[in-house]
CSV table of C-alpha atoms and ligand atoms in Angstrom, one decimal:
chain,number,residue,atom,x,y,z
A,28,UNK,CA,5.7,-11.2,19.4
A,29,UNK,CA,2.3,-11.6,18.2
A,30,UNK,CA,1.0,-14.0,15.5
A,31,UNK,CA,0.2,-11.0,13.5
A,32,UNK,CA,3.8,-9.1,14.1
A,33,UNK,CA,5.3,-12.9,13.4
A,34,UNK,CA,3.6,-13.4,10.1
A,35,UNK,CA,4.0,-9.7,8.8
A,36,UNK,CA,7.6,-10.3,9.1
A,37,UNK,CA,7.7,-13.3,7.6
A,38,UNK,CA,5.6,-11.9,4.6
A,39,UNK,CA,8.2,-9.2,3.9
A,40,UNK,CA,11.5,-11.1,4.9
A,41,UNK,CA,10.5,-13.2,1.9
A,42,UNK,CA,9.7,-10.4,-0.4
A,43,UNK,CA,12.9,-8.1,0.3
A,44,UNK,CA,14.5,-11.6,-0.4
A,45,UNK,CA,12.6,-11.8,-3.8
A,46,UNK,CA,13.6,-7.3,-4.3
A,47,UNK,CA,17.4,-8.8,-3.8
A,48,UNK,CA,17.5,-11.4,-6.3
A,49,UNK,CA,15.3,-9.2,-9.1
A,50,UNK,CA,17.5,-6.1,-8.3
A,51,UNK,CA,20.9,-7.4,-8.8
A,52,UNK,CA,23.4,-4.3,-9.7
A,53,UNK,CA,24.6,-4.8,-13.4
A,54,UNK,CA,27.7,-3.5,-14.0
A,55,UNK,CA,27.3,-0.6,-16.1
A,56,UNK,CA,26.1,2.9,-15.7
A,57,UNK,CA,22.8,2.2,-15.8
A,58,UNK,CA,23.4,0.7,-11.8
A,59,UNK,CA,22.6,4.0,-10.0
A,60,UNK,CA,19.1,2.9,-11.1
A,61,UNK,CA,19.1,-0.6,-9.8
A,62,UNK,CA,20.9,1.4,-6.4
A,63,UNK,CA,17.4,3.6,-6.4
A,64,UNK,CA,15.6,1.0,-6.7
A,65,UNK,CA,16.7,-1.4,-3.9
A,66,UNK,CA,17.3,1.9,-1.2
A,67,UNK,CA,13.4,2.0,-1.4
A,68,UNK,CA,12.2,-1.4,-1.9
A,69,UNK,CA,14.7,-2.7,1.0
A,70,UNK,CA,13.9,0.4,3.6
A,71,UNK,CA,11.6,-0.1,6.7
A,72,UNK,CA,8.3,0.4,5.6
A,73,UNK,CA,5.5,-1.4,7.4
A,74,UNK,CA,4.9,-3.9,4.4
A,75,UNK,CA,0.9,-3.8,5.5
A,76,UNK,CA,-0.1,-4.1,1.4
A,77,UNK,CA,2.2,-7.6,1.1
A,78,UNK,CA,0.8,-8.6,4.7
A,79,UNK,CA,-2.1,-8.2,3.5
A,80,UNK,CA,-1.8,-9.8,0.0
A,81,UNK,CA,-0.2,-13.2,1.8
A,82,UNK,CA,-3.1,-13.6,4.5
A,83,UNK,CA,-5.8,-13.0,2.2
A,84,UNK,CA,-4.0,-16.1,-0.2
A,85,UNK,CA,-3.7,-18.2,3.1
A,86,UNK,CA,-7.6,-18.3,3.1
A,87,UNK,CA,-7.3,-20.2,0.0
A,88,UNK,CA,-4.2,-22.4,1.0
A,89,UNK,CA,-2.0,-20.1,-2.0
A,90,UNK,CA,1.5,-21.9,-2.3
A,91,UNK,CA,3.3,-18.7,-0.4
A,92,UNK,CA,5.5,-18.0,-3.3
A,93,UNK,CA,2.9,-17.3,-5.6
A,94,UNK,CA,1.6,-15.0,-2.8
A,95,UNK,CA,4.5,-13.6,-2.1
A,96,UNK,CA,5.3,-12.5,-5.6
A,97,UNK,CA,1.9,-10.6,-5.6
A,98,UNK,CA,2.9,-9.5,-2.1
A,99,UNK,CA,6.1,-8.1,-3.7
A,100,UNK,CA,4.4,-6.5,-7.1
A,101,UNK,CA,1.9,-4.6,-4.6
A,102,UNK,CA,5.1,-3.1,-2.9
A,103,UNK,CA,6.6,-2.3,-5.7
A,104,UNK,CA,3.7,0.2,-7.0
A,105,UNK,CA,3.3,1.5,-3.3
A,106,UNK,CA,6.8,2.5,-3.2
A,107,UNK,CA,6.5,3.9,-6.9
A,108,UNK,CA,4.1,6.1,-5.4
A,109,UNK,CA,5.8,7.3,-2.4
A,110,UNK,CA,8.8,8.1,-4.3
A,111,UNK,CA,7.0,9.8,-6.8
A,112,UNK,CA,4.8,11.3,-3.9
A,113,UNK,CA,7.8,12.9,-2.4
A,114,UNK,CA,8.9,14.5,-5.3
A,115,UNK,CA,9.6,18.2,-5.1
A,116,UNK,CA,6.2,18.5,-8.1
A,117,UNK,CA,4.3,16.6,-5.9
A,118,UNK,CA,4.5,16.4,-1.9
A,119,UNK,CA,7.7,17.8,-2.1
A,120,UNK,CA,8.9,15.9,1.2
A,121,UNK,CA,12.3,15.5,2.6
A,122,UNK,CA,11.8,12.1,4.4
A,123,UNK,CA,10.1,8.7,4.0
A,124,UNK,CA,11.1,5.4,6.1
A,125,UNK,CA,13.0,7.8,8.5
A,126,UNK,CA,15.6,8.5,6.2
A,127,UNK,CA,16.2,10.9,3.1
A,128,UNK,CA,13.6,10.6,0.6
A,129,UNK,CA,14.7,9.0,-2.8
A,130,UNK,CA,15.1,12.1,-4.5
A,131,UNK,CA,17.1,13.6,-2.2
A,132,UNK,CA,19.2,10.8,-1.6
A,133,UNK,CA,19.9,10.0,-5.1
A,134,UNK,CA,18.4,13.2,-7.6
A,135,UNK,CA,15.2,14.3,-9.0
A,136,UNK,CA,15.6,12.5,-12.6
A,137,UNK,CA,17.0,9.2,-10.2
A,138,UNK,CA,13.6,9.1,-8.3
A,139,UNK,CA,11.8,9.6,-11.9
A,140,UNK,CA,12.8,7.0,-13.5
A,141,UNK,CA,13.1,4.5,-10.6
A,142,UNK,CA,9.4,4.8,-9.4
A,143,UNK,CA,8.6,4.1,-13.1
A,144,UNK,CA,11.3,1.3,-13.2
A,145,UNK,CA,9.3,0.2,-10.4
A,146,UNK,CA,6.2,0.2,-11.7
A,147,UNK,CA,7.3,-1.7,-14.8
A,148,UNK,CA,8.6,-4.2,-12.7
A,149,UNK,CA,5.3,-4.8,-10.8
A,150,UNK,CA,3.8,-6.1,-14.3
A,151,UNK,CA,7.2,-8.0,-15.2
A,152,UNK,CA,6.9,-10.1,-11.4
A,153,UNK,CA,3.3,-10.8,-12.0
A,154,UNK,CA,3.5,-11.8,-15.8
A,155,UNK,CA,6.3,-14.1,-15.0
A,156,UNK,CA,5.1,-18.3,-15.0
A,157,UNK,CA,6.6,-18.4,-11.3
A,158,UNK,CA,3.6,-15.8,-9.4
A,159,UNK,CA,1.1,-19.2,-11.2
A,160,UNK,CA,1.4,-21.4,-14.0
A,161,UNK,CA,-2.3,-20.3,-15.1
A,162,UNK,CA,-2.1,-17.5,-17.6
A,163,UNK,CA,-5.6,-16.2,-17.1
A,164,UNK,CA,-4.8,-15.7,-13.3
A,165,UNK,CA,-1.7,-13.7,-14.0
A,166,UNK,CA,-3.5,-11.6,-16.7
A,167,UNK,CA,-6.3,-11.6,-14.0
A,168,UNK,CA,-3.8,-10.2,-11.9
A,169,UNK,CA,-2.1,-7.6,-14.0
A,170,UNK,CA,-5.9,-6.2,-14.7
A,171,UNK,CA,-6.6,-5.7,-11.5
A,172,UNK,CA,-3.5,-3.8,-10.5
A,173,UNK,CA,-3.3,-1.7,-13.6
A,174,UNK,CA,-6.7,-1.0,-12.5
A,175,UNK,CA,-5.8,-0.2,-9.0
A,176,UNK,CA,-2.7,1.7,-9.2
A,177,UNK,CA,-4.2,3.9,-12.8
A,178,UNK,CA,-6.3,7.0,-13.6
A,179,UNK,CA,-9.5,5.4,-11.9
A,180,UNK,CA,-7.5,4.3,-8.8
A,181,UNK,CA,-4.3,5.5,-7.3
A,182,UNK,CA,-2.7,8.0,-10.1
A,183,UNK,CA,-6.3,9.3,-10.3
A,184,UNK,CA,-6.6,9.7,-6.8
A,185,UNK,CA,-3.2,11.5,-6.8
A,186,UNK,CA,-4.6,14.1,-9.5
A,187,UNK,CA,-7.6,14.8,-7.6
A,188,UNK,CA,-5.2,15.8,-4.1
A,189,UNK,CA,-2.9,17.9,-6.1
A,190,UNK,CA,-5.7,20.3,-6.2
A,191,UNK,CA,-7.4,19.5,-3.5
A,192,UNK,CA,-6.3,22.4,-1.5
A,193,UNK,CA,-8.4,24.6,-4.4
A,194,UNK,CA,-11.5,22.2,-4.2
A,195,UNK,CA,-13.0,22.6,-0.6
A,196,UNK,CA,-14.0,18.7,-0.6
A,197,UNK,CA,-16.6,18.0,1.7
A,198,UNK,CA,-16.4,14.3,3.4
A,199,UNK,CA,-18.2,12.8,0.2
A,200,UNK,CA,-15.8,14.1,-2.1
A,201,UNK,CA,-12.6,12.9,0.5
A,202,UNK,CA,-13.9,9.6,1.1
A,203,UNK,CA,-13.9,9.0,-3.1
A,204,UNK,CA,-10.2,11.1,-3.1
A,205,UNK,CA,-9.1,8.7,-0.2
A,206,UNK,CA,-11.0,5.3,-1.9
A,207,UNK,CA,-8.5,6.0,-5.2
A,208,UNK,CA,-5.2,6.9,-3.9
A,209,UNK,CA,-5.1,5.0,-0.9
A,210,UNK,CA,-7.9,2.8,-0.8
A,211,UNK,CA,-7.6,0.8,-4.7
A,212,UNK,CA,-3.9,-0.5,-3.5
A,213,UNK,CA,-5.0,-1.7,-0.4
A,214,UNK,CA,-7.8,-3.5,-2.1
A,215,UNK,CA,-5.7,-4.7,-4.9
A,216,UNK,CA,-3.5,-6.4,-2.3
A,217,UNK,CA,-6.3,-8.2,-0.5
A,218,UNK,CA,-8.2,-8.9,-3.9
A,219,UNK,CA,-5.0,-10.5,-5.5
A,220,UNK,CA,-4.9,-13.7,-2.9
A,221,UNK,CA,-8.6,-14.0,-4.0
A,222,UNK,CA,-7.5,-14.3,-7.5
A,223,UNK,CA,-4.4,-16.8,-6.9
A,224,UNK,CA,-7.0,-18.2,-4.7
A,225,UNK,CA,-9.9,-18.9,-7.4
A,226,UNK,CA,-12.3,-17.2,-4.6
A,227,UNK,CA,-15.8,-17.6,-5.1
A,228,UNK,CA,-18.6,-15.0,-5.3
A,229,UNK,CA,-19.3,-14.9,-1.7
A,230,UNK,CA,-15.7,-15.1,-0.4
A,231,UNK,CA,-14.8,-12.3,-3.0
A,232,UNK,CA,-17.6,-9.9,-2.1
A,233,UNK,CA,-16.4,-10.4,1.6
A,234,UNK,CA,-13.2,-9.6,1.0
A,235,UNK,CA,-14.0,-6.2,-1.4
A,236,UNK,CA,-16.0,-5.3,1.7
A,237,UNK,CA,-13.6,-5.7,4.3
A,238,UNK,CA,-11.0,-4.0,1.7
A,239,UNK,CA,-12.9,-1.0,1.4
A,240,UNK,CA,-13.6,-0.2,5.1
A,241,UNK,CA,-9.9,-1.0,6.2
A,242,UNK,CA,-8.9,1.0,3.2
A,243,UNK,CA,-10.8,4.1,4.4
A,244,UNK,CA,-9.7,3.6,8.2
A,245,UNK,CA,-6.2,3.5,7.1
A,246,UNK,CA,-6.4,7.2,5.3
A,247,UNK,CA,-8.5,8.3,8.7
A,248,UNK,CA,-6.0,7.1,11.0
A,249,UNK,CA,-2.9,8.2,8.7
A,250,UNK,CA,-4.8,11.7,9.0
A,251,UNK,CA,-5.1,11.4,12.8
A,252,UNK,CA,-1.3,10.2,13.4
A,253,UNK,CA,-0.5,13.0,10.7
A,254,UNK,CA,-1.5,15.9,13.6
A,255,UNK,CA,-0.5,13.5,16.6
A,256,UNK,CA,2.3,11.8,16.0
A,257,UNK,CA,5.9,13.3,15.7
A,258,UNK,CA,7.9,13.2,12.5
A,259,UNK,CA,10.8,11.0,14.1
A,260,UNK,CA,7.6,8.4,14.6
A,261,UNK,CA,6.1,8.7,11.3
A,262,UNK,CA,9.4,8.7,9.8
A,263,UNK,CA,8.1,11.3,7.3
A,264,UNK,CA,7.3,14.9,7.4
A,265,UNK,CA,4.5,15.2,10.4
A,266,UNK,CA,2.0,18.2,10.3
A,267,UNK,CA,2.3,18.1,6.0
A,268,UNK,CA,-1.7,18.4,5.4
A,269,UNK,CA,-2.2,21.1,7.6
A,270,UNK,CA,0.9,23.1,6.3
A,271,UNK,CA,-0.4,22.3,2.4
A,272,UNK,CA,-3.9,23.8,3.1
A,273,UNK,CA,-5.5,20.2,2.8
A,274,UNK,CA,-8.6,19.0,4.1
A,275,UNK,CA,-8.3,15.7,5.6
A,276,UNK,CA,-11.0,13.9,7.8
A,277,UNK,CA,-9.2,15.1,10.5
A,278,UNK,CA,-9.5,18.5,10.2
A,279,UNK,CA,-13.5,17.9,8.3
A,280,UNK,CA,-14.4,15.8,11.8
A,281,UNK,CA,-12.1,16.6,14.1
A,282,UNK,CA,-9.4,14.4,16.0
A,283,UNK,CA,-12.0,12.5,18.3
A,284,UNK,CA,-14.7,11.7,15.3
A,285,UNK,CA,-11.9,10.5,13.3
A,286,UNK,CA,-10.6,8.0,15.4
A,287,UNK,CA,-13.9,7.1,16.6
A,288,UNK,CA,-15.1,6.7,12.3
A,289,UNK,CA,-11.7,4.8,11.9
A,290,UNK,CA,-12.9,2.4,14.8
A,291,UNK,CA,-16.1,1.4,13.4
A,292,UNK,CA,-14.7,0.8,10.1
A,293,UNK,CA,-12.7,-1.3,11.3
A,294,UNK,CA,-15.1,-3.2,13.1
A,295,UNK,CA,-17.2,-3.3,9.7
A,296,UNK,CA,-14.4,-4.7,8.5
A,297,UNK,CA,-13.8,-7.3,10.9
A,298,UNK,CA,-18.1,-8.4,10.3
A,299,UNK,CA,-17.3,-8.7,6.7
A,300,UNK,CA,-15.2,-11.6,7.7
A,301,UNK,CA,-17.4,-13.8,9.3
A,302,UNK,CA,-17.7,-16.7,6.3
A,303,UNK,CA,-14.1,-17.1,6.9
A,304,UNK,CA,-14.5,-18.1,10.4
A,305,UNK,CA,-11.1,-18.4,12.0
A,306,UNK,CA,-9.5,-19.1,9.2
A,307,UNK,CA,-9.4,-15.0,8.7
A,308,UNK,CA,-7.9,-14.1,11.7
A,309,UNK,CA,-4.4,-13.0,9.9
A,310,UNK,CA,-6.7,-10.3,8.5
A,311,UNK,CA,-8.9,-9.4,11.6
A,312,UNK,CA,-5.4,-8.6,13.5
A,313,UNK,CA,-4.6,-6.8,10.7
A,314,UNK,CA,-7.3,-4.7,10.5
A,315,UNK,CA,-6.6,-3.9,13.9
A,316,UNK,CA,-3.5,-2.7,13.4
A,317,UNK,CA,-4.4,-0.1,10.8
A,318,UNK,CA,-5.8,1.8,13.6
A,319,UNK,CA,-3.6,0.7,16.3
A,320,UNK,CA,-0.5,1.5,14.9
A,321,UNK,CA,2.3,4.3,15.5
A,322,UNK,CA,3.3,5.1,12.5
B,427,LIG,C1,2.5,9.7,-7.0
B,427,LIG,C2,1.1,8.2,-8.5
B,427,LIG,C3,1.4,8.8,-7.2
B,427,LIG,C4,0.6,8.4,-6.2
B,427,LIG,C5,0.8,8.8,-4.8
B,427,LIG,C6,-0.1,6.6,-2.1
B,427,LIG,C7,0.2,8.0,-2.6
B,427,LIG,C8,-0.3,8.3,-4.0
B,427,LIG,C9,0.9,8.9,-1.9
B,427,LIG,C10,1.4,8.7,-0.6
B,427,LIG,C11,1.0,9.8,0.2
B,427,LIG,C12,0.5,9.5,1.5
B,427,LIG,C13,1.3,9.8,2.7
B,427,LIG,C14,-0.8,8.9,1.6
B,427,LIG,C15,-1.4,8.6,2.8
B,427,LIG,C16,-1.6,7.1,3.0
B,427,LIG,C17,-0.4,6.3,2.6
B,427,LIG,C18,-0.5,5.7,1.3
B,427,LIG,C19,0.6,6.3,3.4
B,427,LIG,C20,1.8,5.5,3.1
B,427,LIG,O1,1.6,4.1,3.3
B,427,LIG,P1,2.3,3.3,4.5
B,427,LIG,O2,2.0,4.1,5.8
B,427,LIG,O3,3.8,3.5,4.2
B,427,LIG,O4,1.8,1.9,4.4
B,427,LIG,P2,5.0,2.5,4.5
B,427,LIG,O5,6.3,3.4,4.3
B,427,LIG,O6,4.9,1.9,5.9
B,427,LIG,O7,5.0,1.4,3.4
């Protein structure tokens, strides 16, 4: 296994363990919540957002729980969003993680109130004294997530793909689309170990840089893998743009000129890096895997 695969695992080993011990069942009717909660939280996603929150704080020599309690307050809004995503309103998709989506595992109101649940809890992990004993870096922290994951970021980005299938976006208008919904998360993830990190200027405008462009290669190759890949790979619904009537930079660039985009942004990426010197190579592997990835 590589020293990328080694450390991804170790990232979200810790924070399923940190999911367990938050999401303890209580013992009253308000449990088929909790349930919700820890079937999505504690299914096989690729845990790229906490990977990538716990090797940007490495760079700064984070203690790892602090990182991994950002790690785990990342998750929790990313699955928020899927479950919410895959609502019957929304996506309306049968299958995330390879295995029934939340609302259909549990029921619609279920998967309602436990991607808000999880949302709420994001903000309750990172306002707690144990993600840092400073208060101004866990209000930093909360600022920049509520930032991230709100009307100018990922719930924003959301609004504007609900109707995208009405709004003939050209690339300009799907790169912003893409640079909300998918691309503020990702950059709250790497931003957040620049935070617990006390970054400077220069290390922080690196790291926004080589946020945005892995950002944007991630949507690009999730659109490629979307036509190439088969569902029982993706472990969702393969083939869902096209079906939906949406344009993705797939279908504006074609299958070749997407992968080849996705490529050099991840190579911009990878230049953004260089103050780091090796220190960054837990995020150089990482931004390889974005576009070498199956699923
Ligand atoms: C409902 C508020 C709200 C927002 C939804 C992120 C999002 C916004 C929807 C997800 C839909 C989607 C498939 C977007 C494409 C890129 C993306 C975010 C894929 C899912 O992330 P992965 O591949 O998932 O990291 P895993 O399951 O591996 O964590």
């Amino acid at each position: 296994m590589s020293d990328f695969e080694t450390d991804r695992r170790h990232a979200n080993v810790q924070v399923a363990a940190l999911f367990d011990a938050l999401l303890q069942v209580p013992d009253g009717p308000e449990n088929r919540l909790v349930e919700a909660m820890r079937y999505t939280t504690l299914s096989d996603g690729k845990g790229f957002r906490p990977y990538l929150c716990y090797a940007s704080a490495q760079l700064f020599n984070v203690d790892e729980a602090h990182a991994i309690r950002a790690a785990a307050a990342v998750e929790a809004v990313h699955c928020y969003s899927l479950v919410h995503d895959d609502l019957p309103s929304m996506d309306d998709d049968d299958m995330r993680r390879g295995k029934p989506s939340l609302h259909v595992a549990f029921d619609e109101a279920t998967a309602i109130l436990a991607g808000d649940a999880l949302l709420t809890l994001a903000f309750d992990i990172l306002s707690d004294e144990a993600t840092h004993k400073e208060a101004g870096k866990r209000i930093d922290l909360m600022a920049a997530l509520a930032r991230a994951a709100g009307m100018r970021g990922m719930v924003g980005g959301q609004m504007i793909d609900l109707q995208s299938p009405q709004l003939a976006l050209d690339a300009g208008g799907l790169t912003r689309l893409q640079k909300m919904k998918t691309g503020a998360l990702i950059g709250f993830a790497v931003e957040a170990g620049a935070i617990l990190g006390a970054a400077d200027e220069a290390e922080r405008h690196a790291l926004t840089g080589y946020a945005h462009d892995i950002g944007l290669a991630f949507q690009i190759a999730d659109d490629v893998l979307d036509v190439d890949a088969a569902s029982s790979d993706l472990g969702k619904t393969a083939g869902k743009d096209a079906e939906d009537g949406k344009v993705t930079f797939a279908s504006l660039l074609g299958q070749e000129r997407a992968r080849d985009q996705a490529g050099l942004l991840v190579e911009q990426a990878i230049a953004h890096l260089s103050i780091f010197g090796a220190s960054a190579d837990s995020l150089r592997q990482a931004a390889e895997f974005v576009i070498n990835r199956q699923n």
